[in-house]
Short mmCIF file of N, CA and C in Angstrom, two decimals:
data_model
loop_
_atom_site.label_atom_id
_atom_site.label_comp_id
_atom_site.label_asym_id
_atom_site.label_seq_id
_atom_site.Cartn_x
_atom_site.Cartn_y
_atom_site.Cartn_z
N MET E 286 -49.77 -34.91 -40.05
CA MET E 286 -50.23 -33.88 -39.15
C MET E 286 -49.28 -33.80 -37.95
N LYS E 287 -48.83 -34.98 -37.49
CA LYS E 287 -47.95 -35.03 -36.35
C LYS E 287 -46.61 -34.38 -36.69
N THR E 288 -46.11 -34.59 -37.90
CA THR E 288 -44.83 -33.99 -38.29
C THR E 288 -44.95 -32.48 -38.43
N ILE E 289 -46.12 -31.98 -38.81
CA ILE E 289 -46.33 -30.54 -38.93
C ILE E 289 -46.30 -29.91 -37.54
N LYS E 290 -46.96 -30.54 -36.55
CA LYS E 290 -46.96 -30.02 -35.18
C LYS E 290 -45.54 -30.01 -34.61
N ILE E 291 -44.80 -31.08 -34.89
CA ILE E 291 -43.44 -31.17 -34.38
C ILE E 291 -42.57 -30.09 -35.03
N SER E 292 -42.72 -29.87 -36.33
CA SER E 292 -41.91 -28.86 -37.00
C SER E 292 -42.31 -27.46 -36.55
N ILE E 293 -43.59 -27.21 -36.29
CA ILE E 293 -44.03 -25.89 -35.79
C ILE E 293 -43.47 -25.68 -34.37
N LEU E 294 -43.55 -26.71 -33.55
CA LEU E 294 -43.02 -26.64 -32.19
C LEU E 294 -41.51 -26.39 -32.21
N ALA E 295 -40.81 -27.08 -33.11
CA ALA E 295 -39.36 -26.89 -33.23
C ALA E 295 -39.05 -25.48 -33.69
N SER E 296 -39.85 -24.93 -34.61
CA SER E 296 -39.64 -23.57 -35.10
C SER E 296 -39.87 -22.55 -33.99
N ILE E 297 -40.91 -22.75 -33.20
CA ILE E 297 -41.22 -21.83 -32.10
C ILE E 297 -40.10 -21.86 -31.06
N LEU E 298 -39.66 -23.08 -30.72
CA LEU E 298 -38.57 -23.19 -29.75
C LEU E 298 -37.29 -22.57 -30.30
N GLY E 299 -37.05 -22.73 -31.58
CA GLY E 299 -35.88 -22.14 -32.21
C GLY E 299 -35.94 -20.62 -32.17
N LEU E 300 -37.11 -20.06 -32.46
CA LEU E 300 -37.27 -18.61 -32.42
C LEU E 300 -37.15 -18.07 -30.99
N MET E 301 -37.60 -18.84 -30.02
CA MET E 301 -37.51 -18.39 -28.62
C MET E 301 -36.06 -18.31 -28.16
N SER E 302 -35.20 -19.08 -28.77
CA SER E 302 -33.80 -19.03 -28.36
C SER E 302 -33.12 -17.75 -28.84
N PHE E 303 -33.75 -17.02 -29.76
CA PHE E 303 -33.18 -15.77 -30.26
C PHE E 303 -33.80 -14.54 -29.60
N THR E 304 -34.53 -14.72 -28.54
CA THR E 304 -35.13 -13.55 -27.90
C THR E 304 -34.03 -12.70 -27.27
N VAL E 305 -34.23 -11.44 -27.32
CA VAL E 305 -33.25 -10.50 -26.79
C VAL E 305 -33.64 -10.16 -25.36
N LEU E 306 -32.70 -10.41 -24.48
CA LEU E 306 -32.93 -10.07 -23.09
C LEU E 306 -32.30 -8.72 -22.82
N PRO E 307 -32.92 -7.94 -21.96
CA PRO E 307 -32.31 -6.65 -21.66
C PRO E 307 -30.96 -6.85 -20.97
N THR E 308 -30.00 -6.07 -21.38
CA THR E 308 -28.67 -6.18 -20.77
C THR E 308 -28.52 -5.07 -19.74
N THR E 309 -27.84 -5.41 -18.70
CA THR E 309 -27.57 -4.40 -17.68
C THR E 309 -26.08 -4.12 -17.73
N SER E 310 -25.76 -2.88 -17.73
CA SER E 310 -24.35 -2.53 -17.77
C SER E 310 -23.98 -1.97 -16.41
N LYS E 311 -22.95 -2.56 -15.87
CA LYS E 311 -22.48 -2.13 -14.55
C LYS E 311 -21.28 -1.22 -14.76
N ILE E 312 -21.37 -0.07 -14.19
CA ILE E 312 -20.26 0.86 -14.27
C ILE E 312 -19.55 0.82 -12.93
N HIS E 313 -18.30 0.47 -13.00
CA HIS E 313 -17.50 0.40 -11.78
C HIS E 313 -16.69 1.67 -11.67
N HIS E 314 -16.91 2.37 -10.59
CA HIS E 314 -16.13 3.56 -10.33
C HIS E 314 -15.00 3.17 -9.39
N ILE E 315 -13.81 3.43 -9.84
CA ILE E 315 -12.66 3.14 -9.00
C ILE E 315 -12.23 4.46 -8.38
N ALA E 316 -12.40 4.52 -7.09
CA ALA E 316 -12.03 5.73 -6.39
C ALA E 316 -10.54 5.69 -6.08
N THR E 317 -9.88 6.72 -6.49
CA THR E 317 -8.47 6.82 -6.18
C THR E 317 -8.33 7.77 -5.01
N ALA E 318 -8.34 7.19 -3.86
CA ALA E 318 -8.26 8.00 -2.66
C ALA E 318 -6.83 8.49 -2.47
N THR E 319 -6.73 9.76 -2.21
CA THR E 319 -5.42 10.30 -1.93
C THR E 319 -5.16 10.14 -0.45
N SER E 320 -3.96 9.78 -0.14
CA SER E 320 -3.59 9.54 1.24
C SER E 320 -3.44 10.86 1.99
N PRO E 321 -3.87 10.89 3.23
CA PRO E 321 -3.67 12.09 4.03
C PRO E 321 -2.25 12.19 4.57
N ILE E 322 -1.39 11.25 4.16
CA ILE E 322 0.00 11.26 4.61
C ILE E 322 0.90 11.52 3.40
N ALA E 323 1.70 12.58 3.49
CA ALA E 323 2.65 12.91 2.43
C ALA E 323 4.06 12.65 2.96
N TRP E 324 4.69 11.58 2.45
CA TRP E 324 6.04 11.22 2.87
C TRP E 324 7.05 12.08 2.16
N LYS E 325 8.04 12.58 2.89
CA LYS E 325 9.11 13.37 2.28
C LYS E 325 9.90 12.48 1.34
N SER E 326 10.16 11.23 1.76
CA SER E 326 10.82 10.24 0.92
C SER E 326 10.42 8.86 1.41
N GLU E 327 10.10 7.97 0.46
CA GLU E 327 9.73 6.60 0.81
C GLU E 327 10.89 5.64 0.63
N SER E 328 11.95 6.10 0.00
CA SER E 328 13.13 5.29 -0.24
C SER E 328 14.36 6.17 -0.09
N ILE E 329 15.33 5.72 0.72
CA ILE E 329 16.52 6.52 0.98
C ILE E 329 17.77 5.68 0.68
N ASP E 330 18.68 6.28 -0.09
CA ASP E 330 19.96 5.64 -0.39
C ASP E 330 20.99 6.28 0.52
N LEU E 331 21.55 5.49 1.42
CA LEU E 331 22.51 5.99 2.40
C LEU E 331 23.92 6.06 1.83
N GLY E 332 24.15 5.45 0.69
CA GLY E 332 25.49 5.42 0.11
C GLY E 332 26.39 4.51 0.94
N GLU E 333 27.63 4.92 1.14
CA GLU E 333 28.57 4.13 1.93
C GLU E 333 28.53 4.58 3.39
N ILE E 334 28.45 3.61 4.28
CA ILE E 334 28.45 3.91 5.71
C ILE E 334 29.51 3.05 6.39
N PRO E 335 30.10 3.54 7.50
CA PRO E 335 31.17 2.79 8.17
C PRO E 335 30.64 1.57 8.92
N GLN E 336 31.46 0.53 8.93
CA GLN E 336 31.11 -0.69 9.66
C GLN E 336 31.17 -0.45 11.17
N ASN E 337 30.32 -1.18 11.90
CA ASN E 337 30.24 -1.14 13.37
C ASN E 337 29.82 0.21 13.93
N LYS E 338 29.16 1.02 13.11
CA LYS E 338 28.63 2.29 13.58
C LYS E 338 27.16 2.34 13.15
N PRO E 339 26.22 2.20 14.09
CA PRO E 339 24.80 2.22 13.72
C PRO E 339 24.43 3.50 12.96
N LYS E 340 23.60 3.35 11.95
CA LYS E 340 23.18 4.47 11.12
C LYS E 340 21.69 4.71 11.29
N GLU E 341 21.33 5.95 11.66
CA GLU E 341 19.93 6.31 11.84
C GLU E 341 19.37 6.88 10.54
N VAL E 342 18.16 6.43 10.19
CA VAL E 342 17.48 6.89 8.98
C VAL E 342 16.14 7.49 9.42
N ASP E 343 15.86 8.71 8.98
CA ASP E 343 14.61 9.38 9.35
C ASP E 343 13.69 9.46 8.14
N PHE E 344 12.47 8.91 8.30
CA PHE E 344 11.42 9.03 7.29
C PHE E 344 10.42 10.03 7.84
N GLU E 345 10.37 11.19 7.22
CA GLU E 345 9.50 12.26 7.70
C GLU E 345 8.23 12.31 6.85
N PHE E 346 7.10 12.61 7.50
CA PHE E 346 5.86 12.78 6.76
C PHE E 346 5.04 13.92 7.35
N LYS E 347 4.11 14.40 6.54
CA LYS E 347 3.21 15.48 6.96
C LYS E 347 1.77 14.98 6.86
N ASN E 348 0.97 15.30 7.85
CA ASN E 348 -0.46 14.97 7.82
C ASN E 348 -1.15 16.04 6.98
N THR E 349 -1.54 15.68 5.77
CA THR E 349 -2.23 16.62 4.87
C THR E 349 -3.74 16.43 4.90
N GLY E 350 -4.20 15.55 5.79
CA GLY E 350 -5.64 15.27 5.89
C GLY E 350 -6.36 16.25 6.81
N LYS E 351 -7.57 15.88 7.16
CA LYS E 351 -8.41 16.74 8.00
C LYS E 351 -8.60 16.19 9.41
N THR E 352 -8.07 14.98 9.66
CA THR E 352 -8.17 14.38 10.99
C THR E 352 -6.79 13.94 11.46
N ALA E 353 -6.69 13.67 12.73
CA ALA E 353 -5.41 13.24 13.31
C ALA E 353 -4.99 11.88 12.77
N VAL E 354 -3.69 11.72 12.56
CA VAL E 354 -3.12 10.45 12.12
C VAL E 354 -2.42 9.82 13.32
N ILE E 355 -2.68 8.54 13.52
CA ILE E 355 -2.04 7.81 14.61
C ILE E 355 -1.27 6.64 14.01
N ILE E 356 0.02 6.57 14.32
CA ILE E 356 0.83 5.44 13.88
C ILE E 356 0.53 4.30 14.85
N THR E 357 0.02 3.20 14.32
CA THR E 357 -0.38 2.08 15.18
C THR E 357 0.67 0.99 15.27
N ASN E 358 1.57 0.91 14.27
CA ASN E 358 2.61 -0.12 14.31
C ASN E 358 3.73 0.24 13.34
N VAL E 359 4.95 -0.08 13.74
CA VAL E 359 6.12 0.07 12.87
C VAL E 359 6.94 -1.20 13.03
N LYS E 360 7.25 -1.86 11.90
CA LYS E 360 7.98 -3.12 11.96
C LYS E 360 9.11 -3.11 10.95
N ALA E 361 10.31 -3.44 11.43
CA ALA E 361 11.48 -3.54 10.56
C ALA E 361 11.51 -4.91 9.91
N SER E 362 12.19 -5.01 8.76
CA SER E 362 12.26 -6.26 8.03
C SER E 362 13.18 -7.29 8.68
N CYS E 363 14.05 -6.84 9.58
CA CYS E 363 14.94 -7.80 10.23
C CYS E 363 15.35 -7.28 11.60
N GLY E 364 16.00 -8.14 12.37
CA GLY E 364 16.43 -7.79 13.71
C GLY E 364 17.61 -6.84 13.75
N CYS E 365 18.23 -6.59 12.61
CA CYS E 365 19.38 -5.68 12.56
C CYS E 365 18.95 -4.22 12.50
N THR E 366 17.64 -3.97 12.49
CA THR E 366 17.12 -2.61 12.41
C THR E 366 16.15 -2.36 13.56
N ALA E 367 16.45 -1.33 14.34
CA ALA E 367 15.56 -0.91 15.42
C ALA E 367 14.70 0.25 14.91
N THR E 368 13.49 0.37 15.45
CA THR E 368 12.60 1.45 15.00
C THR E 368 12.09 2.27 16.17
N ASP E 369 11.73 3.49 15.86
CA ASP E 369 11.09 4.39 16.80
C ASP E 369 10.19 5.31 15.98
N TYR E 370 9.15 5.83 16.60
CA TYR E 370 8.21 6.67 15.86
C TYR E 370 7.44 7.57 16.81
N THR E 371 6.79 8.57 16.25
CA THR E 371 5.97 9.49 17.01
C THR E 371 4.78 8.73 17.58
N LYS E 372 4.63 8.76 18.90
CA LYS E 372 3.58 7.98 19.57
C LYS E 372 2.28 8.78 19.76
N THR E 373 2.36 10.09 19.68
CA THR E 373 1.17 10.93 19.88
C THR E 373 0.46 11.16 18.56
N PRO E 374 -0.84 11.47 18.58
CA PRO E 374 -1.56 11.75 17.33
C PRO E 374 -0.93 12.94 16.60
N ILE E 375 -0.82 12.81 15.29
CA ILE E 375 -0.27 13.87 14.45
C ILE E 375 -1.45 14.65 13.88
N GLN E 376 -1.59 15.87 14.30
CA GLN E 376 -2.72 16.70 13.90
C GLN E 376 -2.56 17.18 12.45
N PRO E 377 -3.66 17.57 11.79
CA PRO E 377 -3.57 18.08 10.42
C PRO E 377 -2.55 19.22 10.31
N GLY E 378 -1.70 19.12 9.30
CA GLY E 378 -0.68 20.14 9.09
C GLY E 378 0.63 19.89 9.82
N GLU E 379 0.63 18.97 10.77
CA GLU E 379 1.84 18.67 11.53
C GLU E 379 2.68 17.61 10.82
N THR E 380 3.97 17.57 11.21
CA THR E 380 4.88 16.56 10.67
C THR E 380 5.30 15.61 11.78
N ALA E 381 5.74 14.44 11.39
CA ALA E 381 6.21 13.43 12.34
C ALA E 381 7.29 12.60 11.66
N THR E 382 7.95 11.77 12.44
CA THR E 382 9.08 11.00 11.94
C THR E 382 9.00 9.55 12.37
N VAL E 383 9.37 8.68 11.45
CA VAL E 383 9.60 7.27 11.74
C VAL E 383 11.10 7.08 11.61
N LYS E 384 11.74 6.60 12.68
CA LYS E 384 13.19 6.41 12.67
C LYS E 384 13.52 4.93 12.59
N ALA E 385 14.53 4.64 11.79
CA ALA E 385 15.08 3.28 11.69
C ALA E 385 16.57 3.40 11.96
N THR E 386 17.07 2.56 12.86
CA THR E 386 18.50 2.55 13.15
C THR E 386 19.06 1.21 12.72
N TYR E 387 19.93 1.26 11.72
CA TYR E 387 20.50 0.05 11.13
C TYR E 387 21.83 -0.26 11.81
N ASN E 388 21.99 -1.50 12.26
CA ASN E 388 23.23 -1.97 12.86
C ASN E 388 24.16 -2.42 11.74
N ALA E 389 25.13 -1.57 11.42
CA ALA E 389 26.01 -1.83 10.28
C ALA E 389 27.16 -2.75 10.68
N ALA E 390 26.85 -3.97 11.06
CA ALA E 390 27.86 -4.91 11.55
C ALA E 390 28.59 -5.64 10.43
N ALA E 391 27.88 -6.02 9.40
CA ALA E 391 28.49 -6.82 8.33
C ALA E 391 28.78 -5.95 7.11
N LYS E 392 29.96 -6.13 6.53
CA LYS E 392 30.34 -5.38 5.34
C LYS E 392 29.53 -5.85 4.14
N GLY E 393 29.33 -4.94 3.21
CA GLY E 393 28.64 -5.27 1.96
C GLY E 393 27.38 -4.45 1.76
N ALA E 394 26.74 -4.70 0.64
CA ALA E 394 25.52 -3.99 0.28
C ALA E 394 24.35 -4.51 1.12
N PHE E 395 23.41 -3.61 1.42
CA PHE E 395 22.21 -4.00 2.16
C PHE E 395 21.01 -3.22 1.63
N SER E 396 19.84 -3.80 1.84
CA SER E 396 18.57 -3.17 1.49
C SER E 396 17.56 -3.63 2.54
N LYS E 397 16.97 -2.69 3.24
CA LYS E 397 16.05 -2.99 4.35
C LYS E 397 14.74 -2.24 4.16
N THR E 398 13.69 -2.75 4.81
CA THR E 398 12.39 -2.09 4.77
C THR E 398 11.85 -1.89 6.18
N VAL E 399 10.99 -0.90 6.28
CA VAL E 399 10.26 -0.61 7.51
C VAL E 399 8.79 -0.46 7.10
N THR E 400 7.91 -1.23 7.73
CA THR E 400 6.49 -1.19 7.40
C THR E 400 5.75 -0.39 8.46
N VAL E 401 5.03 0.65 8.00
CA VAL E 401 4.34 1.56 8.90
C VAL E 401 2.83 1.41 8.72
N THR E 402 2.13 1.15 9.82
CA THR E 402 0.68 1.04 9.81
C THR E 402 0.09 2.23 10.55
N THR E 403 -0.91 2.87 9.93
CA THR E 403 -1.58 4.03 10.55
C THR E 403 -3.08 3.87 10.46
N ASN E 404 -3.77 4.75 11.15
CA ASN E 404 -5.24 4.75 11.07
C ASN E 404 -5.73 5.47 9.82
N ALA E 405 -4.82 6.08 9.06
CA ALA E 405 -5.22 6.89 7.91
C ALA E 405 -5.23 6.14 6.59
N GLU E 406 -4.59 4.98 6.54
CA GLU E 406 -4.50 4.23 5.29
C GLU E 406 -4.92 2.79 5.52
N ASP E 407 -5.56 2.20 4.51
CA ASP E 407 -6.00 0.81 4.61
C ASP E 407 -4.82 -0.15 4.59
N ALA E 408 -3.87 0.12 3.72
CA ALA E 408 -2.71 -0.77 3.58
C ALA E 408 -1.50 -0.13 4.26
N PRO E 409 -0.67 -0.94 4.88
CA PRO E 409 0.55 -0.40 5.49
C PRO E 409 1.47 0.19 4.42
N LYS E 410 2.25 1.18 4.79
CA LYS E 410 3.23 1.81 3.90
C LYS E 410 4.58 1.15 4.13
N VAL E 411 5.22 0.71 3.05
CA VAL E 411 6.54 0.08 3.15
C VAL E 411 7.58 1.12 2.72
N LEU E 412 8.44 1.47 3.65
CA LEU E 412 9.53 2.41 3.41
C LEU E 412 10.81 1.60 3.27
N SER E 413 11.75 2.10 2.49
CA SER E 413 12.99 1.32 2.29
C SER E 413 14.22 2.21 2.37
N PHE E 414 15.32 1.58 2.73
CA PHE E 414 16.62 2.24 2.69
C PHE E 414 17.67 1.22 2.31
N LYS E 415 18.74 1.73 1.69
CA LYS E 415 19.80 0.83 1.21
C LYS E 415 21.13 1.55 1.31
N GLY E 416 22.18 0.79 1.12
CA GLY E 416 23.51 1.35 1.15
C GLY E 416 24.55 0.25 1.11
N THR E 417 25.78 0.63 1.43
CA THR E 417 26.89 -0.32 1.46
C THR E 417 27.71 -0.06 2.70
N VAL E 418 27.91 -1.09 3.50
CA VAL E 418 28.75 -0.99 4.69
C VAL E 418 30.20 -1.22 4.25
N ILE E 419 31.09 -0.25 4.60
CA ILE E 419 32.51 -0.39 4.21
C ILE E 419 33.41 -0.58 5.41
#
């Protein structure tokens, strides 16, 4: 009698392990937000530039959003590049410029970046320029 109870209990426990639980399916929507900033060019090839003559690079963009864009920070990748940028709010439809001036002191190939932070994008935008000092 005891073995029958144990086998019935084992069968019940075995059947309980096969119960179907409701599954929940999570749908993740990935929003691809379009930036309200349209850069004319994010990478510029300067080609060959003369040594000991600073070269200015202009990164132009247009505010295609519905609110003003404010550039909060611009940082060059090294001390050989100075930066300047539009300090006033850029209204919808307006254009603005981030300038990088490269000190072409050393001969050879170079590749530099300028990181731009604005109130319009979560992640900073990395702009680049390259060339060869002759």
